Short mmCIF file of C-alpha atoms in Angstrom, two decimals:
data_model
loop_
_atom_site.label_atom_id
_atom_site.label_comp_id
_atom_site.label_asym_id
_atom_site.label_seq_id
_atom_site.Cartn_x
_atom_site.Cartn_y
_atom_site.Cartn_z
CA MET Z 1258 64.73 11.28 16.75
CA GLU Z 1259 61.87 12.30 15.74
CA MET Z 1260 60.28 10.45 12.98
CA THR Z 1261 60.05 14.39 10.84
CA ASP Z 1262 63.29 15.52 12.42
CA ARG Z 1263 65.12 11.99 10.60
CA ILE Z 1264 63.23 12.30 7.55
CA ASN Z 1265 64.02 16.56 6.80
CA THR Z 1266 67.53 15.65 7.32
CA TYR Z 1267 68.61 12.94 4.93
CA TYR Z 1268 65.91 14.69 2.41
CA PRO Z 1269 68.79 16.80 0.94
CA SER Z 1270 70.24 13.16 -0.11
CA MET Z 1271 67.63 11.30 -1.32
CA THR Z 1272 66.93 11.04 -4.67
CA LYS Z 1273 63.90 12.27 -6.60
CA SER Z 1274 61.76 8.87 -6.39
CA GLU Z 1275 62.80 8.69 -2.43
CA GLN Z 1276 61.15 12.16 -1.66
CA LYS Z 1277 57.96 11.39 -2.64
CA VAL Z 1278 58.21 8.65 -0.17
CA ALA Z 1279 59.04 10.98 2.65
CA LYS Z 1280 56.38 13.45 1.57
CA CYS Z 1281 53.66 10.35 1.70
CA VAL Z 1282 55.17 9.89 5.17
CA LEU Z 1283 55.44 13.50 6.75
CA GLU Z 1284 51.68 14.30 5.58
CA HIS Z 1285 49.92 10.80 6.18
CA PRO Z 1286 51.82 8.91 9.42
CA ASP Z 1287 48.30 7.94 10.52
CA ASN Z 1288 47.14 5.64 7.79
CA LEU Z 1289 51.01 4.71 6.83
CA ILE Z 1290 51.40 1.87 9.55
CA TYR Z 1291 48.64 0.44 8.21
CA LEU Z 1292 49.72 -0.13 4.55
CA SER Z 1293 51.76 -2.71 2.97
CA VAL Z 1294 55.51 -2.00 1.25
CA THR Z 1295 53.21 -2.84 -2.20
CA GLU Z 1296 50.66 -0.16 -0.80
CA LEU Z 1297 52.82 2.79 -0.09
CA ALA Z 1298 54.67 2.45 -3.11
CA ASP Z 1299 51.84 2.81 -4.88
CA PHE Z 1300 50.67 5.41 -3.25
CA ALA Z 1301 53.95 7.30 -3.41
CA GLY Z 1302 53.56 6.33 -7.21
CA THR Z 1303 57.04 4.58 -6.85
CA GLY Z 1304 58.44 0.75 -6.59
CA GLU Z 1305 58.63 -1.14 -3.47
CA THR Z 1306 62.76 -1.11 -4.24
CA THR Z 1307 62.73 2.59 -3.94
CA VAL Z 1308 60.34 2.41 -0.53
CA MET Z 1309 63.06 -0.21 1.09
CA ARG Z 1310 66.30 2.21 -0.28
CA PHE Z 1311 64.10 5.36 1.43
CA CYS Z 1312 63.88 3.18 4.79
CA ARG Z 1313 67.43 2.35 4.81
CA LYS Z 1314 68.76 5.57 3.79
CA ILE Z 1315 67.01 7.34 6.42
CA GLY Z 1316 68.35 4.58 9.20
CA PHE Z 1317 66.48 1.82 9.45
CA LYS Z 1318 66.63 -2.29 8.31
CA GLY Z 1319 63.63 -2.61 6.42
CA TYR Z 1320 59.72 -1.44 6.08
CA GLN Z 1321 58.96 -3.44 9.10
CA ASP Z 1322 61.61 -1.73 11.19
CA PHE Z 1323 60.66 1.67 10.26
CA LYS Z 1324 56.97 1.02 10.48
CA LEU Z 1325 57.30 0.03 14.14
CA MET Z 1326 59.10 3.25 14.56
CA LEU Z 1327 56.84 5.36 13.27
CA ALA Z 1328 53.76 3.80 15.34
CA GLN Z 1329 55.47 4.42 18.56
CA GLY Z 1330 55.67 8.35 17.53
CA LEU Z 1331 52.07 8.53 17.07
CA PRO Z 1332 49.89 9.78 19.80
CA LYS Z 1333 47.76 6.85 21.39
CA GLN Z 1334 43.90 6.31 20.51
CA GLN Z 1335 41.62 7.87 22.62
CA ALA Z 1336 38.58 6.03 22.88
CA PRO Z 1337 34.70 7.73 21.72
CA SER Z 1338 33.87 11.11 23.62
CA GLY Z 1339 30.89 10.11 26.68
CA ARG Z 1340 33.37 6.95 27.43
CA ASP Z 1341 35.54 7.03 30.48
CA GLY Z 1342 37.26 4.01 29.38
CA GLY Z 1343 36.73 1.75 32.51
CA ASP Z 1344 35.70 -2.23 32.19
CA ALA Z 1345 32.29 -1.71 30.80
CA ASP Z 1346 33.62 0.40 27.99
CA ASP Z 1347 36.63 -2.02 27.18
CA ALA Z 1348 34.46 -4.69 27.03
CA THR Z 1349 31.99 -2.88 25.28
CA LEU Z 1350 34.42 -1.40 22.49
CA LEU Z 1351 36.35 -5.05 22.06
CA TYR Z 1352 33.05 -6.54 21.01
CA GLU Z 1353 32.25 -3.83 18.93
CA SER Z 1354 35.92 -3.84 17.15
CA MET Z 1355 35.32 -7.76 16.81
CA VAL Z 1356 31.40 -7.71 15.26
CA ASN Z 1357 33.03 -4.78 12.39
CA ILE Z 1358 35.63 -6.99 11.89
CA LEU Z 1359 33.51 -9.45 11.32
CA GLN Z 1360 31.11 -7.50 9.03
CA SER Z 1361 34.18 -6.29 6.97
CA SER Z 1362 35.62 -9.54 6.34
CA LEU Z 1363 32.17 -10.88 4.76
CA GLY Z 1364 32.22 -7.71 2.76
CA MET Z 1365 35.98 -8.26 2.01
CA LEU Z 1366 34.61 -11.95 0.88
CA ASP Z 1367 35.70 -13.15 -2.65
CA ARG Z 1368 33.14 -15.61 -3.12
CA GLU Z 1369 34.83 -17.01 -6.00
CA GLN Z 1370 38.17 -17.21 -4.72
CA LEU Z 1371 36.69 -18.74 -1.88
CA GLU Z 1372 35.19 -21.69 -4.00
CA GLU Z 1373 38.56 -22.29 -6.01
CA SER Z 1374 40.17 -22.57 -2.39
CA ILE Z 1375 37.39 -25.09 -1.57
CA ASN Z 1376 37.99 -26.76 -4.68
CA GLN Z 1377 41.87 -27.25 -4.79
CA ILE Z 1378 41.69 -28.26 -1.32
CA ASP Z 1379 39.33 -30.94 -1.62
CA ALA Z 1380 41.45 -32.59 -5.15
CA ALA Z 1381 44.93 -32.09 -3.26
CA ARG Z 1382 47.29 -34.92 -2.76
CA HIS Z 1383 48.62 -32.92 0.27
CA VAL Z 1384 48.18 -30.10 1.99
CA GLN Z 1385 50.91 -28.06 3.80
CA PHE Z 1386 49.47 -24.55 5.58
CA PHE Z 1387 52.81 -22.26 6.29
CA GLY Z 1388 52.63 -19.13 8.47
CA VAL Z 1389 55.50 -18.20 11.31
CA GLY Z 1390 54.56 -15.73 14.28
CA SER Z 1391 50.76 -15.41 15.74
CA SER Z 1392 50.25 -16.65 11.23
CA ALA Z 1393 51.69 -20.10 12.99
CA ILE Z 1394 49.22 -20.44 15.28
CA THR Z 1395 46.26 -20.46 13.12
CA ALA Z 1396 47.68 -22.70 10.66
CA LEU Z 1397 47.86 -25.09 13.64
CA ASP Z 1398 44.07 -24.24 14.58
CA ALA Z 1399 43.58 -25.00 10.98
CA LYS Z 1400 45.13 -28.64 11.38
CA ASN Z 1401 42.88 -29.14 13.74
CA ARG Z 1402 40.13 -28.00 12.01
CA PHE Z 1403 40.34 -29.77 9.01
CA LEU Z 1404 41.45 -32.98 10.99
CA ARG Z 1405 38.22 -33.40 12.68
CA ILE Z 1406 36.35 -33.49 9.39
CA GLY Z 1407 38.45 -36.32 8.12
CA ARG Z 1408 40.78 -33.98 5.70
CA ARG Z 1409 44.83 -34.95 6.28
CA VAL Z 1410 46.44 -31.73 6.28
CA GLU Z 1411 49.83 -30.31 7.74
CA ALA Z 1412 50.90 -27.46 9.91
CA ILE Z 1413 54.35 -27.41 11.09
CA ALA Z 1414 55.62 -24.67 13.10
CA ASP Z 1415 59.48 -25.14 12.60
CA SER Z 1416 61.00 -23.27 10.39
CA HIS Z 1417 63.51 -25.65 9.06
CA ILE Z 1418 61.23 -28.47 8.80
CA GLN Z 1419 59.02 -26.62 6.67
CA SER Z 1420 61.57 -25.65 4.26
CA MET Z 1421 62.43 -29.35 3.25
CA MET Z 1422 57.75 -29.46 3.31
CA ALA Z 1423 57.82 -27.03 0.79
CA VAL Z 1424 60.93 -28.18 -1.35
CA THR Z 1425 58.99 -31.94 -0.81
CA MET Z 1426 55.37 -30.08 -2.55
CA GLY Z 1427 54.74 -30.66 -5.77
CA GLU Z 1428 51.52 -30.61 -8.81
CA GLY Z 1429 48.93 -31.85 -6.94
CA ASP Z 1430 49.65 -30.28 -3.55
CA VAL Z 1431 48.56 -26.96 -1.96
CA ALA Z 1432 50.18 -24.74 -0.11
CA PHE Z 1433 48.11 -22.34 2.15
CA GLY Z 1434 50.11 -19.48 3.16
CA ILE Z 1435 48.97 -17.09 6.39
CA SER Z 1436 50.23 -14.01 6.72
CA VAL Z 1437 48.40 -10.49 8.18
CA SER Z 1438 50.77 -8.29 6.88
CA GLY Z 1439 51.72 -10.63 3.81
CA SER Z 1440 55.16 -9.29 4.11
CA THR Z 1441 56.60 -12.26 6.32
CA LEU Z 1442 59.74 -13.23 4.18
CA ASP Z 1443 60.04 -16.98 5.70
CA THR Z 1444 56.48 -17.72 4.62
CA ASN Z 1445 56.97 -16.07 0.71
CA ASP Z 1446 60.18 -18.06 0.53
CA MET Z 1447 57.94 -21.60 1.51
CA LEU Z 1448 55.62 -20.76 -0.66
CA MET Z 1449 57.93 -19.84 -3.70
CA LYS Z 1450 59.16 -22.71 -3.00
CA ALA Z 1451 56.43 -25.08 -3.03
CA LYS Z 1452 55.36 -22.88 -6.34
CA GLN Z 1453 58.67 -23.74 -8.14
CA ASN Z 1454 58.04 -27.22 -7.61
CA GLY Z 1455 54.28 -27.40 -9.41
CA ALA Z 1456 52.43 -26.73 -6.21
CA LYS Z 1457 49.36 -24.06 -6.53
CA VAL Z 1458 49.39 -21.32 -4.20
CA ILE Z 1459 46.50 -20.24 -1.61
CA ALA Z 1460 47.56 -16.91 0.71
CA MET Z 1461 45.23 -15.54 3.35
CA THR Z 1462 46.51 -11.54 4.22
CA ASN Z 1463 45.35 -8.63 4.81
CA TYR Z 1464 46.30 -6.44 1.77
CA ALA Z 1465 45.37 -7.18 -1.78
CA LYS Z 1466 48.75 -5.32 -2.64
CA SER Z 1467 51.09 -7.10 -1.10
CA PRO Z 1468 54.58 -10.07 -1.60
CA ILE Z 1469 52.55 -12.53 -0.61
CA ALA Z 1470 49.84 -11.87 -3.26
CA SER Z 1471 51.70 -11.62 -6.14
CA ILE Z 1472 52.89 -15.59 -4.77
CA ALA Z 1473 49.61 -16.31 -4.35
CA ASP Z 1474 47.06 -18.14 -7.49
CA ILE Z 1475 44.42 -17.04 -5.20
CA VAL Z 1476 44.02 -14.91 -2.24
CA LEU Z 1477 42.02 -14.68 0.68
CA LEU Z 1478 42.00 -11.45 2.21
CA THR Z 1479 41.15 -10.87 6.19
CA ALA Z 1480 40.12 -7.65 7.44
CA GLY Z 1481 41.50 -6.62 11.53
CA LYS Z 1482 44.10 -4.46 10.17
CA GLU Z 1483 47.62 -4.51 12.70
CA SER Z 1484 49.53 -1.34 13.56
CA PRO Z 1485 53.30 -2.82 14.09
CA LEU Z 1486 52.34 -2.01 18.15
CA GLU Z 1487 49.55 -4.77 17.44
CA GLY Z 1488 50.57 -8.28 16.08
CA GLY Z 1489 48.97 -11.70 17.11
CA SER Z 1490 45.58 -9.27 17.90
CA MET Z 1491 42.48 -11.23 17.92
CA GLY Z 1492 40.81 -9.17 14.91
CA ALA Z 1493 43.38 -10.34 12.89
CA LYS Z 1494 43.18 -13.76 14.17
CA ILE Z 1495 39.01 -14.42 14.57
CA SER Z 1496 39.16 -13.06 10.82
CA GLN Z 1497 41.58 -15.58 9.48
CA LEU Z 1498 39.60 -18.32 11.69
CA PHE Z 1499 36.15 -17.16 9.62
CA ILE Z 1500 37.54 -18.14 6.44
CA ILE Z 1501 39.16 -21.07 7.52
CA ASP Z 1502 35.46 -22.67 8.67
CA LEU Z 1503 34.38 -21.20 5.28
CA ILE Z 1504 36.85 -23.40 3.85
CA CYS Z 1505 35.41 -26.26 6.36
CA LYS Z 1506 31.82 -25.76 6.04
CA GLY Z 1507 32.62 -26.17 1.72
CA LEU Z 1508 34.11 -29.25 2.16
CA GLU Z 1509 31.34 -30.73 4.95
CA ARG Z 1510 28.60 -29.36 2.24
CA ARG Z 1511 30.32 -31.11 -0.57
CA HIS Z 1512 30.83 -34.18 1.47
CA ALA Z 1513 27.96 -34.72 4.12
CA ASP Z 1514 27.86 -38.24 4.70
CA GLU Z 1515 32.03 -38.78 4.88
CA THR Z 1516 32.10 -35.35 7.32
CA LYS Z 1517 29.24 -36.56 9.42
CA ASN Z 1518 30.92 -40.08 10.46
CA MET Z 1519 34.75 -38.18 10.80
CA LYS Z 1520 33.20 -36.01 13.18
CA GLU Z 1521 32.22 -38.64 15.37
CA LEU Z 1522 35.01 -40.82 14.66
CA THR Z 1523 37.15 -37.75 15.73
CA ALA Z 1524 35.42 -37.02 19.26
CA ARG Z 1525 35.23 -40.31 20.10
CA ALA Z 1526 38.93 -40.80 19.62
CA VAL Z 1527 39.43 -37.97 22.55
CA ILE Z 1528 36.12 -38.47 25.14
CA ASP Z 1529 37.92 -40.61 26.72
CA ARG Z 1530 40.42 -37.83 27.30
CA ILE Z 1531 37.67 -35.29 29.29
CA TYR Z 1532 35.55 -35.70 32.57
#
């Protein structure tokens, strides 16, 4: 069933608040695939629970399931006029997209939040990165980047071990959560457990208004928003790694001599593994 037909079928049985959400979906489907559940709730003038009820009422498991089906029903976006979609144009378009994402990342950067992140990580007893799916890959990249400057941090992909790590964190520790949508249940659950035990929480997400942002003490915003059909996009990854590198640069600036020695030590540790 088409999304419009599905919504119209259930519309008379919806509450007034749910009908507000329905009207937003019917009038702005192209924009909604890039909104978090919190942003859609604000846009419709309702609460997050109303959005979730709306999604379930029209037959979906939840908001992400709804967005996936909505994205599948939208027409495919065309390349700008004058470009025939050949290999050269694809390369140019991708390059321009990556440059725009980095420019957006710089424009969205809250330098005070970045500096506070560096402060917390610099003083932390232990830093644990949390992320699942493609964000888990970013967490592992962050671990590698921090290790090369002599910072002992942890990033583990297994959700069971993540859960155990979260509940053993406490005051003096930093839980660093990574989620493009800001609505990843596993990651948000880990961060909440860590926070309840006294750990500071840093969140890196594309959405200032999202569940993860409400948990975090510090929020670092990234660019490169994804539709539900673009999970793990390179643009989002580049924006995340841009922030990670900025944090590392801040730590390097504060501990220049120590960082230089650690870079040399870690480089020599793997040099005999390279031809």
